[in-house]
Structures are given as C-alpha cells and as structure tokens.
Amino acid sequence: MSRRPLRTVRQREGPGPALSENQNLLAEQRRALILDEVRRRGGVRVNELTRRLNVSDMTIRRDLDALARQGVIEKVHGGAVPVVEASTHEPGFEAKSALEPGAKEEIARAAAALAAPGSAIALSGGTTTFALARRLLDVPDLTVVTNSVRVADVFHDARRPAGGGGARPGAATVVLTGGIRTPSDSLVGPVADRAIGSLHFDVLFLGVHGISSEAGLSTPNLAEAETNRRLVRAARRIVVVADHTKWGTVGLSSFASLEEVDTFVTDSGLAPELRAEIGEQLPGLLVAGEPPAEPADALPVPGR
C-alpha cells in the first residue's frame, strides 16, 4: 500500500486557531479527512493516522468506530478499508434517516433561507429534503411540487390549524406527482415523469444518493434517475442538499452534471481541500453553520 501523507489544512484568515496544527481539528473535520484518505488510498492504518494527525491511538479508534457506524468504512485489524457497496444498492428511508441527522438539520436550516415567499419550488425525495420540508413550513405562500410521499405529508399535516377549519393562512399548495414508490418513498416512473414534464419551478431542492466530480449527481435507481432528470429540466435554479458523506459516492445512473448545479448546500464535515475542489466546479457552495462568502439571499421570484 503506497503512502500518501495527509495534507495539513489552514483556515482562511480570521478569528480562531489555525487548523494547520492537526490537534486543533474538530472531530467531524478529522473524520472527514480520515474518510477521504481511506477512499483515496483504499485503506489506512491506525498507527499512521495517529502520527499524521498528532492524536492518540484511542482518538483514532473512536473516529473509526464512528465512521463504521455510519457505514462508510469497514474496520479491519490495525486499521480500516472503504465499504464496497454495490452501485445498485438503495437503502430505505428509515435506514437513511439514521445517517448524519445533525448535519441534515443544519443543511435544511441553511437551504430554507434560499426559498422566497410566494415562489414555486420542487423538492425531490430523500431524508435531507424531508428535513428541509419541515423548515419550509414558515415560508408563506409556497407552491410545492414533490415526488416524495414523506415531503407531501409534512405539508399536508401542517396545512390545517390545530383548532380545525380551513387551511391556515400562508399554507403551501402542494402537488404530489404520483408514480411508483421506491424504497426511499419517492414516486418515480412514467406517471411522475409526465406530471413533472408539464411544470416549471423557480428552484429545485434536490437530494442525492451520490455526488462526485466524475459522475456528477447519481442514484442507484434507474427509474428515479429519469424522474430526477425531468425535475432538473423543469427548474430555473438547482440547489443540491447533501451531507459531506455523499461526496465521492457514485450510484448506478448519473442524471445531472455538476455544471447544471447552481448551489451545493452541505455541512461543516466536508474537508477544506474538498471545499476548494468543489468551489472550482460550482458557482455556489454554502456550508451550513458557517458564514457564506457572499450573502445567501432567497432566490428571487421571477416577475416580482
């Protein structure tokens, strides 16, 4: 196994300690670096990581335990290797909900600020868009198109006030596409595709199975890939919402290139060197919980 040293990472100028000293790395950042190294090299050893990250053996083992629980690495004697997952494997909604819940809530909070009152938006299926739907309940007069049963339920349950009566003021109007249900509770197939094909959205909030420089946006489900292509074509702007573990994952079918994405909203677990790489390919990178390079205003509603 060839050795490639972990690159040290420096923060941009500003308050707080520099990250060039590895002991100052936050746990999520350290684990993101470890995961990146596992994927790049095909495996790592505990003693190498303790030396290069300047932390204890116990700290590295806890990091590997955490990554193994997320299902992104497999622990072996003395180190770890990447999980070789079939490109056609599609976890169910409940299984995906247990992965990175804190990151998904942070991403949802940041992405909700991009939805303008009175706009027409679309939300694809997924656990991150499900979290986003709950945050969008406070944005008035939205028209929401979705192929997610779970997302539609969020808006439906919130539509009527607790005391009964008609729809609450400002409640979203929801259009559910119909179609064949996937393990992640998305509706796909010809019925969904035809419904989406006749519509137009101001912004699409898109959850993804995987995202990478080479494959773009991908999914293990062929029918979902085609439905997602229709969503992408119908949107004026595309906002991808995905936690840091999705970067580098490639599903069976690609449905959009990175060049088609306007904004990528992710969490602080994304390693700084990956942020630089993504920033060179996308016009907008928004890291939840951190100040954006430019103010992240809600996307404008055409004609207003």
mmCIF file of C-alpha atoms in Angstrom:
data_model
loop_
_atom_site.group_PDB
_atom_site.id
_atom_site.type_symbol
_atom_site.label_atom_id
_atom_site.label_comp_id
_atom_site.label_asym_id
_atom_site.label_seq_id
_atom_site.Cartn_x
_atom_site.Cartn_y
_atom_site.Cartn_z
ATOM 1 C CA MET A 1 0.000 0.000 0.000
ATOM 2 C CA SER A 2 1.553 3.246 -1.124
ATOM 3 C CA ARG A 3 1.681 6.011 1.446
ATOM 4 C CA ARG A 4 0.331 9.447 0.831
ATOM 5 C CA PRO A 5 0.604 11.895 3.732
ATOM 6 C CA LEU A 6 -2.483 13.747 4.846
ATOM 7 C CA ARG A 7 -2.311 17.361 3.782
ATOM 8 C CA THR A 8 -2.425 19.921 6.547
ATOM 9 C CA VAL A 9 -5.291 22.360 6.301
ATOM 10 C CA ARG A 10 -5.252 26.080 7.004
ATOM 11 C CA GLN A 11 -8.268 28.190 7.766
ATOM 12 C CA ARG A 12 -8.870 31.435 5.984
ATOM 13 C CA GLU A 13 -7.694 34.462 7.826
ATOM 14 C CA GLY A 14 -9.961 35.421 10.693
ATOM 15 C CA PRO A 15 -10.615 34.716 14.356
ATOM 16 C CA GLY A 16 -9.968 31.328 15.874
ATOM 17 C CA PRO A 17 -6.975 28.965 15.837
ATOM 18 C CA ALA A 18 -5.371 27.873 12.581
ATOM 19 C CA LEU A 19 -6.090 24.320 11.501
ATOM 20 C CA SER A 20 -2.546 23.786 10.314
ATOM 21 C CA GLU A 21 -1.980 22.167 13.706
ATOM 22 C CA ASN A 22 -3.761 18.830 13.432
ATOM 23 C CA GLN A 23 -4.583 18.642 17.130
ATOM 24 C CA ASN A 24 -6.910 21.604 16.645
ATOM 25 C CA LEU A 25 -9.088 19.792 14.110
ATOM 26 C CA LEU A 26 -12.674 19.288 15.179
ATOM 27 C CA ALA A 27 -13.835 15.671 15.366
ATOM 28 C CA GLU A 28 -16.045 15.982 12.260
ATOM 29 C CA GLN A 29 -13.232 17.561 10.247
ATOM 30 C CA ARG A 30 -10.754 14.924 11.390
ATOM 31 C CA ARG A 31 -13.150 12.125 10.446
ATOM 32 C CA ALA A 32 -13.773 13.704 7.055
ATOM 33 C CA LEU A 33 -10.004 13.716 6.435
ATOM 34 C CA ILE A 34 -9.751 10.089 7.548
ATOM 35 C CA LEU A 35 -12.627 9.064 5.278
ATOM 36 C CA ASP A 36 -11.086 10.920 2.353
ATOM 37 C CA GLU A 37 -7.766 9.141 2.946
ATOM 38 C CA VAL A 38 -9.457 5.739 3.168
ATOM 39 C CA ARG A 39 -11.219 6.322 -0.138
ATOM 40 C CA ARG A 40 -8.141 7.705 -1.892
ATOM 41 C CA ARG A 41 -5.721 5.002 -0.764
ATOM 42 C CA GLY A 42 -8.038 2.039 -0.318
ATOM 43 C CA GLY A 43 -7.176 1.697 3.389
ATOM 44 C CA VAL A 44 -5.356 3.237 6.357
ATOM 45 C CA ARG A 45 -3.556 2.024 9.482
ATOM 46 C CA VAL A 46 -4.215 3.344 12.972
ATOM 47 C CA ASN A 47 -0.527 3.998 13.700
ATOM 48 C CA GLU A 48 -0.192 6.062 10.503
ATOM 49 C CA LEU A 49 -3.186 8.201 11.408
ATOM 50 C CA THR A 50 -2.039 8.827 14.981
ATOM 51 C CA ARG A 51 1.319 10.033 13.695
ATOM 52 C CA ARG A 52 -0.009 12.181 10.865
ATOM 53 C CA LEU A 53 -2.910 13.716 12.788
ATOM 54 C CA ASN A 54 -0.946 14.036 16.029
ATOM 55 C CA VAL A 55 -3.691 12.499 18.191
ATOM 56 C CA SER A 56 -3.880 9.456 20.429
ATOM 57 C CA ASP A 57 -4.476 5.874 19.363
ATOM 58 C CA MET A 58 -7.748 5.926 21.322
ATOM 59 C CA THR A 59 -8.958 9.043 19.475
ATOM 60 C CA ILE A 60 -8.330 7.437 16.092
ATOM 61 C CA ARG A 61 -10.110 4.247 17.128
ATOM 62 C CA ARG A 62 -13.129 6.275 18.264
ATOM 63 C CA ASP A 63 -13.101 8.069 14.909
ATOM 64 C CA LEU A 64 -13.003 4.767 13.045
ATOM 65 C CA ASP A 65 -15.828 3.421 15.219
ATOM 66 C CA ALA A 66 -17.951 6.467 14.358
ATOM 67 C CA LEU A 67 -17.254 6.128 10.624
ATOM 68 C CA ALA A 68 -18.005 2.401 10.753
ATOM 69 C CA ARG A 69 -21.365 3.098 12.425
ATOM 70 C CA GLN A 70 -22.174 5.438 9.550
ATOM 71 C CA GLY A 71 -21.485 2.563 7.171
ATOM 72 C CA VAL A 72 -18.809 4.389 5.166
ATOM 73 C CA ILE A 73 -15.793 2.303 6.242
ATOM 74 C CA GLU A 74 -15.124 -1.228 7.460
ATOM 75 C CA LYS A 75 -12.791 -1.745 10.398
ATOM 76 C CA VAL A 76 -10.065 -4.368 9.925
ATOM 77 C CA HIS A 77 -7.200 -5.465 12.148
ATOM 78 C CA GLY A 78 -4.986 -2.424 12.695
ATOM 79 C CA GLY A 79 -6.932 -0.016 10.502
ATOM 80 C CA ALA A 80 -9.849 0.443 8.105
ATOM 81 C CA VAL A 81 -10.841 -0.043 4.475
ATOM 82 C CA PRO A 82 -13.677 1.515 2.433
ATOM 83 C CA VAL A 83 -17.046 -0.198 2.263
ATOM 84 C CA VAL A 84 -17.522 -1.648 -1.184
ATOM 85 C CA GLU A 85 -21.206 -1.051 -1.775
ATOM 86 C CA ALA A 86 -22.982 -2.156 -4.931
ATOM 87 C CA SER A 87 -23.851 0.809 -7.130
ATOM 88 C CA THR A 88 -27.413 -0.560 -7.286
ATOM 89 C CA HIS A 89 -27.919 -0.725 -3.503
ATOM 90 C CA GLU A 90 -30.691 1.618 -2.360
ATOM 91 C CA PRO A 91 -31.213 1.952 1.418
ATOM 92 C CA GLY A 92 -34.731 2.523 2.727
ATOM 93 C CA PHE A 93 -35.962 5.815 4.165
ATOM 94 C CA GLU A 94 -35.642 4.760 7.806
ATOM 95 C CA ALA A 95 -32.087 3.466 7.311
ATOM 96 C CA LYS A 96 -31.017 6.707 5.654
ATOM 97 C CA SER A 97 -32.715 8.803 8.334
ATOM 98 C CA ALA A 98 -30.283 7.422 10.919
ATOM 99 C CA LEU A 99 -27.249 8.691 8.991
ATOM 100 C CA GLU A 100 -25.908 12.196 9.796
ATOM 101 C CA PRO A 101 -29.158 13.530 11.331
ATOM 102 C CA GLY A 102 -27.483 16.609 12.829
ATOM 103 C CA ALA A 103 -25.860 17.529 9.525
ATOM 104 C CA LYS A 104 -29.170 17.172 7.688
ATOM 105 C CA GLU A 105 -30.897 19.559 10.096
ATOM 106 C CA GLU A 106 -28.117 22.128 9.653
ATOM 107 C CA ILE A 107 -28.330 21.814 5.875
ATOM 108 C CA ALA A 108 -32.119 22.159 5.990
ATOM 109 C CA ARG A 109 -31.872 25.334 8.064
ATOM 110 C CA ALA A 110 -29.407 26.897 5.608
ATOM 111 C CA ALA A 111 -31.272 25.808 2.480
ATOM 112 C CA ALA A 112 -34.643 27.078 3.749
ATOM 113 C CA ALA A 113 -33.268 30.625 3.617
ATOM 114 C CA LEU A 114 -32.995 30.239 -0.179
ATOM 115 C CA ALA A 115 -36.766 29.830 -0.649
ATOM 116 C CA ALA A 116 -38.571 33.095 -1.380
ATOM 117 C CA PRO A 117 -42.167 33.603 -0.185
ATOM 118 C CA GLY A 118 -44.661 33.066 -2.981
ATOM 119 C CA SER A 119 -42.289 31.075 -5.186
ATOM 120 C CA ALA A 120 -42.857 27.756 -6.940
ATOM 121 C CA ILE A 121 -40.370 25.168 -5.721
ATOM 122 C CA ALA A 122 -39.786 21.457 -6.129
ATOM 123 C CA LEU A 123 -38.415 19.015 -3.568
ATOM 124 C CA SER A 124 -37.116 15.619 -4.615
ATOM 125 C CA GLY A 125 -37.316 12.562 -2.396
ATOM 126 C CA GLY A 126 -34.811 11.926 0.384
ATOM 127 C CA THR A 127 -34.195 12.373 4.074
ATOM 128 C CA THR A 128 -32.444 15.740 3.691
ATOM 129 C CA THR A 129 -35.301 17.200 1.643
ATOM 130 C CA PHE A 130 -37.677 15.778 4.273
ATOM 131 C CA ALA A 131 -35.809 17.785 6.928
ATOM 132 C CA LEU A 132 -35.934 20.812 4.628
ATOM 133 C CA ALA A 133 -39.701 20.486 4.181
ATOM 134 C CA ARG A 134 -40.224 20.987 7.920
ATOM 135 C CA ARG A 135 -38.133 24.180 7.769
ATOM 136 C CA LEU A 136 -40.136 25.494 4.814
ATOM 137 C CA LEU A 137 -43.425 25.471 6.735
ATOM 138 C CA ASP A 138 -42.652 29.006 7.910
ATOM 139 C CA VAL A 139 -42.167 30.339 4.356
ATOM 140 C CA PRO A 140 -45.561 31.747 3.275
ATOM 141 C CA ASP A 141 -47.491 31.097 0.067
ATOM 142 C CA LEU A 142 -45.213 28.491 -1.474
ATOM 143 C CA THR A 143 -46.302 26.220 -4.288
ATOM 144 C CA VAL A 144 -44.510 22.925 -3.706
ATOM 145 C CA VAL A 145 -44.141 20.163 -6.280
ATOM 146 C CA THR A 146 -42.707 16.930 -4.943
ATOM 147 C CA ASN A 147 -42.347 13.270 -5.823
ATOM 148 C CA SER A 148 -41.827 12.407 -2.147
ATOM 149 C CA VAL A 149 -44.669 10.928 -0.115
ATOM 150 C CA ARG A 150 -42.889 11.931 3.096
ATOM 151 C CA VAL A 151 -42.407 15.533 1.995
ATOM 152 C CA ALA A 152 -46.053 15.840 0.911
ATOM 153 C CA ASP A 153 -47.159 14.505 4.310
ATOM 154 C CA VAL A 154 -45.159 17.234 6.095
ATOM 155 C CA PHE A 155 -47.046 19.998 4.275
ATOM 156 C CA HIS A 156 -50.395 18.211 4.436
ATOM 157 C CA ASP A 157 -50.201 17.710 8.207
ATOM 158 C CA ALA A 158 -49.282 21.367 8.746
ATOM 159 C CA ARG A 159 -51.882 22.781 6.377
ATOM 160 C CA ARG A 160 -54.823 22.814 8.803
ATOM 161 C CA PRO A 161 -54.726 24.734 12.090
ATOM 162 C CA ALA A 162 -54.928 22.787 15.348
ATOM 163 C CA GLY A 163 -58.466 24.037 16.039
ATOM 164 C CA GLY A 164 -59.826 22.789 12.724
ATOM 165 C CA GLY A 165 -61.393 24.869 9.986
ATOM 166 C CA GLY A 166 -59.886 25.777 6.620
ATOM 167 C CA ALA A 167 -56.267 25.909 5.600
ATOM 168 C CA ARG A 168 -54.104 28.143 7.752
ATOM 169 C CA PRO A 169 -53.093 31.492 6.181
ATOM 170 C CA GLY A 170 -49.967 31.232 4.049
ATOM 171 C CA ALA A 171 -50.050 27.431 3.925
ATOM 172 C CA ALA A 172 -48.253 25.877 0.977
ATOM 173 C CA THR A 173 -50.087 24.496 -2.025
ATOM 174 C CA VAL A 174 -48.704 21.004 -2.658
ATOM 175 C CA VAL A 175 -48.646 18.994 -5.878
ATOM 176 C CA LEU A 176 -47.714 15.305 -5.474
ATOM 177 C CA THR A 177 -46.642 13.775 -8.773
ATOM 178 C CA GLY A 178 -47.882 10.218 -8.396
ATOM 179 C CA GLY A 179 -45.903 7.235 -9.648
ATOM 180 C CA ILE A 180 -44.262 4.033 -8.438
ATOM 181 C CA ARG A 181 -42.926 4.094 -4.874
ATOM 182 C CA THR A 182 -39.211 3.410 -4.261
ATOM 183 C CA PRO A 183 -37.574 2.107 -1.024
ATOM 184 C CA SER A 184 -36.832 5.739 -0.099
ATOM 185 C CA ASP A 185 -40.531 6.688 -0.520
ATOM 186 C CA SER A 186 -40.007 8.634 -3.746
ATOM 187 C CA LEU A 187 -42.518 8.374 -6.592
ATOM 188 C CA VAL A 188 -40.933 7.617 -9.955
ATOM 189 C CA GLY A 189 -41.736 6.233 -13.387
ATOM 190 C CA PRO A 190 -43.821 7.359 -16.382
ATOM 191 C CA VAL A 191 -46.676 8.888 -14.338
ATOM 192 C CA ALA A 192 -44.288 11.053 -12.306
ATOM 193 C CA ASP A 193 -42.268 11.930 -15.400
ATOM 194 C CA ARG A 194 -45.322 13.127 -17.341
ATOM 195 C CA ALA A 195 -46.572 15.217 -14.414
ATOM 196 C CA ILE A 196 -43.208 16.938 -13.957
ATOM 197 C CA GLY A 197 -42.735 17.481 -17.694
ATOM 198 C CA SER A 198 -45.618 19.963 -17.864
ATOM 199 C CA LEU A 199 -44.436 22.077 -14.905
ATOM 200 C CA HIS A 200 -41.857 24.810 -14.259
ATOM 201 C CA PHE A 201 -40.210 25.682 -10.916
ATOM 202 C CA ASP A 202 -38.306 28.706 -9.691
ATOM 203 C CA VAL A 203 -35.939 26.442 -7.738
ATOM 204 C CA LEU A 204 -35.432 22.716 -7.274
ATOM 205 C CA PHE A 205 -34.108 21.444 -3.940
ATOM 206 C CA LEU A 206 -32.515 18.145 -4.829
ATOM 207 C CA GLY A 207 -31.360 15.372 -2.512
ATOM 208 C CA VAL A 208 -28.849 12.928 -3.962
ATOM 209 C CA HIS A 209 -27.517 9.448 -3.311
ATOM 210 C CA GLY A 210 -24.077 10.447 -4.537
ATOM 211 C CA ILE A 211 -22.154 13.385 -5.959
ATOM 212 C CA SER A 212 -18.674 13.434 -7.496
ATOM 213 C CA SER A 213 -16.533 15.336 -9.964
ATOM 214 C CA GLU A 214 -16.553 12.473 -12.453
ATOM 215 C CA ALA A 215 -20.133 11.150 -12.231
ATOM 216 C CA GLY A 216 -21.967 14.313 -11.217
ATOM 217 C CA LEU A 217 -25.240 13.539 -9.432
ATOM 218 C CA SER A 218 -26.199 9.860 -9.306
ATOM 219 C CA THR A 219 -28.667 7.346 -7.896
ATOM 220 C CA PRO A 220 -28.827 3.531 -7.724
ATOM 221 C CA ASN A 221 -32.391 3.552 -9.097
ATOM 222 C CA LEU A 222 -32.749 3.808 -12.893
ATOM 223 C CA ALA A 223 -36.362 4.997 -12.774
ATOM 224 C CA GLU A 224 -35.508 7.614 -10.156
ATOM 225 C CA ALA A 225 -32.645 8.836 -12.348
ATOM 226 C CA GLU A 226 -35.083 9.572 -15.178
ATOM 227 C CA THR A 227 -37.550 11.307 -12.843
ATOM 228 C CA ASN A 228 -34.720 13.420 -11.425
ATOM 229 C CA ARG A 229 -33.695 14.389 -14.968
ATOM 230 C CA ARG A 230 -37.210 15.696 -15.514
ATOM 231 C CA LEU A 231 -37.026 17.702 -12.282
ATOM 232 C CA VAL A 232 -33.699 19.214 -13.330
ATOM 233 C CA ARG A 233 -35.031 20.215 -16.773
ATOM 234 C CA ALA A 234 -38.090 21.893 -15.236
ATOM 235 C CA ALA A 235 -36.145 24.076 -12.779
ATOM 236 C CA ARG A 236 -34.714 27.547 -13.323
ATOM 237 C CA ARG A 237 -32.226 27.043 -10.487
ATOM 238 C CA ILE A 238 -30.928 23.842 -8.880
ATOM 239 C CA VAL A 239 -29.895 23.599 -5.233
ATOM 240 C CA VAL A 240 -28.361 20.285 -4.149
ATOM 241 C CA VAL A 241 -28.738 19.473 -0.437
ATOM 242 C CA ALA A 242 -26.397 16.702 0.722
ATOM 243 C CA ASP A 243 -24.171 15.987 3.708
ATOM 244 C CA HIS A 244 -20.418 15.543 3.343
ATOM 245 C CA THR A 245 -20.554 11.721 3.201
ATOM 246 C CA LYS A 246 -22.308 11.905 -0.204
ATOM 247 C CA TRP A 247 -19.246 13.429 -1.882
ATOM 248 C CA GLY A 248 -17.332 10.681 -3.695
ATOM 249 C CA THR A 249 -20.289 8.260 -3.738
ATOM 250 C CA VAL A 250 -21.362 7.071 -7.192
ATOM 251 C CA GLY A 251 -24.655 5.317 -7.923
ATOM 252 C CA LEU A 252 -25.585 3.219 -10.940
ATOM 253 C CA SER A 253 -27.023 6.046 -13.022
ATOM 254 C CA SER A 254 -25.977 9.694 -13.395
ATOM 255 C CA PHE A 255 -28.787 12.167 -14.014
ATOM 256 C CA ALA A 256 -27.076 15.587 -13.958
ATOM 257 C CA SER A 257 -23.589 17.053 -14.244
ATOM 258 C CA LEU A 258 -22.032 19.390 -11.707
ATOM 259 C CA GLU A 259 -22.229 22.178 -14.300
ATOM 260 C CA GLU A 260 -26.028 22.079 -14.008
ATOM 261 C CA VAL A 261 -25.957 22.786 -10.255
ATOM 262 C CA ASP A 262 -26.257 26.390 -9.072
ATOM 263 C CA THR A 263 -25.720 25.883 -5.325
ATOM 264 C CA PHE A 264 -24.453 22.980 -3.224
ATOM 265 C CA VAL A 265 -25.557 23.142 0.423
ATOM 266 C CA THR A 266 -23.589 20.811 2.693
ATOM 267 C CA ASP A 267 -22.308 20.599 6.279
ATOM 268 C CA SER A 268 -19.062 21.516 8.021
ATOM 269 C CA GLY A 269 -17.819 17.929 7.910
ATOM 270 C CA LEU A 270 -16.691 18.475 4.315
ATOM 271 C CA ALA A 271 -12.874 18.605 4.351
ATOM 272 C CA PRO A 272 -11.396 22.017 3.451
ATOM 273 C CA GLU A 273 -9.426 20.671 0.498
ATOM 274 C CA LEU A 274 -12.641 19.192 -0.924
ATOM 275 C CA ARG A 275 -14.341 22.556 -0.495
ATOM 276 C CA ALA A 276 -11.639 24.131 -2.629
ATOM 277 C CA GLU A 277 -12.095 21.436 -5.288
ATOM 278 C CA ILE A 278 -15.875 21.854 -5.324
ATOM 279 C CA GLY A 279 -15.593 25.645 -5.319
ATOM 280 C CA GLU A 280 -13.690 25.457 -8.594
ATOM 281 C CA GLN A 281 -16.516 23.493 -10.241
ATOM 282 C CA LEU A 282 -19.704 25.040 -8.827
ATOM 283 C CA PRO A 283 -20.837 28.674 -8.793
ATOM 284 C CA GLY A 284 -22.211 28.374 -5.243
ATOM 285 C CA LEU A 285 -21.012 26.393 -2.200
ATOM 286 C CA LEU A 286 -22.887 27.009 1.062
ATOM 287 C CA VAL A 287 -21.542 25.285 4.190
ATOM 288 C CA ALA A 288 -24.268 25.158 6.835
ATOM 289 C CA GLY A 289 -23.378 26.863 10.093
ATOM 290 C CA GLU A 290 -20.613 28.933 8.518
ATOM 291 C CA PRO A 291 -20.861 32.434 7.037
ATOM 292 C CA PRO A 292 -21.127 32.320 3.230
ATOM 293 C CA ALA A 293 -18.538 34.034 1.057
ATOM 294 C CA GLU A 294 -21.406 36.245 -0.149
ATOM 295 C CA PRO A 295 -24.795 36.851 1.480
ATOM 296 C CA ALA A 296 -27.124 33.905 0.769
ATOM 297 C CA ASP A 297 -30.325 35.736 -0.108
ATOM 298 C CA ALA A 298 -33.514 33.926 -1.043
ATOM 299 C CA LEU A 299 -33.700 33.205 -4.742
ATOM 300 C CA PRO A 300 -35.874 35.834 -6.447
ATOM 301 C CA VAL A 301 -39.351 35.097 -7.751
ATOM 302 C CA PRO A 302 -39.477 35.905 -11.490
ATOM 303 C CA GLY A 303 -41.773 38.835 -12.324
ATOM 304 C CA ARG A 304 -41.555 40.420 -8.846
#
